[in-house]
Coordinates of C-alpha atoms in Angstrom, one line a residue:
M1 CA -2.1 -19.7 11.0
H2 CA 0.5 -17.2 11.8
S3 CA -0.1 -14.0 13.4
A4 CA 0.8 -10.7 11.7
I5 CA 3.6 -10.1 14.2
Q6 CA 5.0 -13.7 13.5
K7 CA 4.8 -13.2 9.9
M8 CA 6.6 -9.8 10.0
N9 CA 9.3 -11.3 12.0
S10 CA 9.8 -14.2 9.6
L11 CA 10.0 -11.5 6.7
K12 CA 12.7 -9.5 8.6
L13 CA 14.8 -12.7 8.5
N14 CA 14.7 -12.9 4.6
K15 CA 17.7 -11.3 3.2
G16 CA 15.8 -10.2 0.1
V17 CA 13.5 -8.0 2.3
K18 CA 14.9 -4.6 3.0
Y19 CA 12.3 -3.5 5.4
V20 CA 9.0 -4.8 7.2
Q21 CA 6.3 -2.3 8.7
N22 CA 2.9 -2.9 10.2
N23 CA 0.0 -1.3 8.3
H24 CA -0.8 2.3 9.6
I25 CA -3.8 4.4 9.0
A26 CA -3.3 7.7 7.1
T27 CA -5.6 10.4 6.3
R28 CA -5.5 12.6 3.2
S29 CA -3.6 16.1 3.8
V30 CA -4.2 17.7 0.5
E31 CA -7.3 18.4 -1.9
P32 CA -7.1 18.5 -5.5
D33 CA -6.3 22.1 -6.6
D34 CA -7.5 21.4 -10.2
A35 CA -10.2 24.0 -11.2
K36 CA -11.8 21.6 -13.4
Y37 CA -11.7 18.5 -11.0
E38 CA -15.4 18.5 -10.4
D39 CA -16.0 18.1 -14.2
Q40 CA -13.8 15.0 -14.4
W41 CA -15.6 11.7 -14.5
A42 CA -12.4 9.4 -13.9
P43 CA -11.4 10.1 -10.6
V44 CA -14.9 9.3 -9.2
K45 CA -15.1 6.2 -11.5
I46 CA -12.0 4.5 -10.0
K47 CA -12.7 5.8 -6.6
L48 CA -9.7 7.9 -6.4
P49 CA -11.0 10.0 -3.3
D50 CA -11.3 6.6 -1.3
A51 CA -7.5 6.0 -2.4
W52 CA -6.6 9.2 -1.1
A53 CA -8.0 8.3 2.4
Y54 CA -5.3 5.9 2.7
T55 CA -2.4 7.9 1.2
T56 CA -1.4 10.5 -1.3
G57 CA 2.0 9.2 -1.5
G58 CA 5.4 10.7 -0.5
T59 CA 7.0 9.8 2.9
T60 CA 6.0 8.7 6.3
Q61 CA 5.8 10.8 9.4
D62 CA 9.5 9.4 10.1
G63 CA 10.6 10.5 6.5
D64 CA 10.6 7.2 5.1
E65 CA 9.5 7.0 1.4
I66 CA 6.1 5.2 1.1
V67 CA 6.7 1.8 -1.0
I68 CA 3.5 -0.5 -1.1
A69 CA 3.9 -4.1 -1.5
V70 CA 1.0 -6.6 -1.1
I71 CA 1.6 -10.2 -0.3
D72 CA -1.2 -12.5 -1.7
Q73 CA -1.0 -16.0 -0.7
G74 CA -3.9 -17.0 -3.0
L75 CA -1.7 -18.8 -5.3
R76 CA -1.6 -22.6 -6.1
A77 CA 1.9 -24.1 -7.2
Q78 CA 2.1 -24.7 -10.9
A79 CA 4.4 -27.5 -12.2
S80 CA 5.3 -25.3 -15.3
L81 CA 6.3 -22.4 -13.1
T82 CA 8.4 -24.2 -10.7

């Protein structure tokens, strides 16, 4: 099993990867300004306020655009796809 740092260093060597950054905790910096927000059922249903606890998008503190990519290793090789 590779540590997160080892995996990040490995990804940095991949020419197809532009940038690798460790996860950082962010907090919401804005509140909804929609007067009817409390009347809407969908934001609560999809747990939107929980997502805002991570980020509201935009840029990092360093001015970099926020782009999210998830690497999921829960796949098995399939002969028809290789």
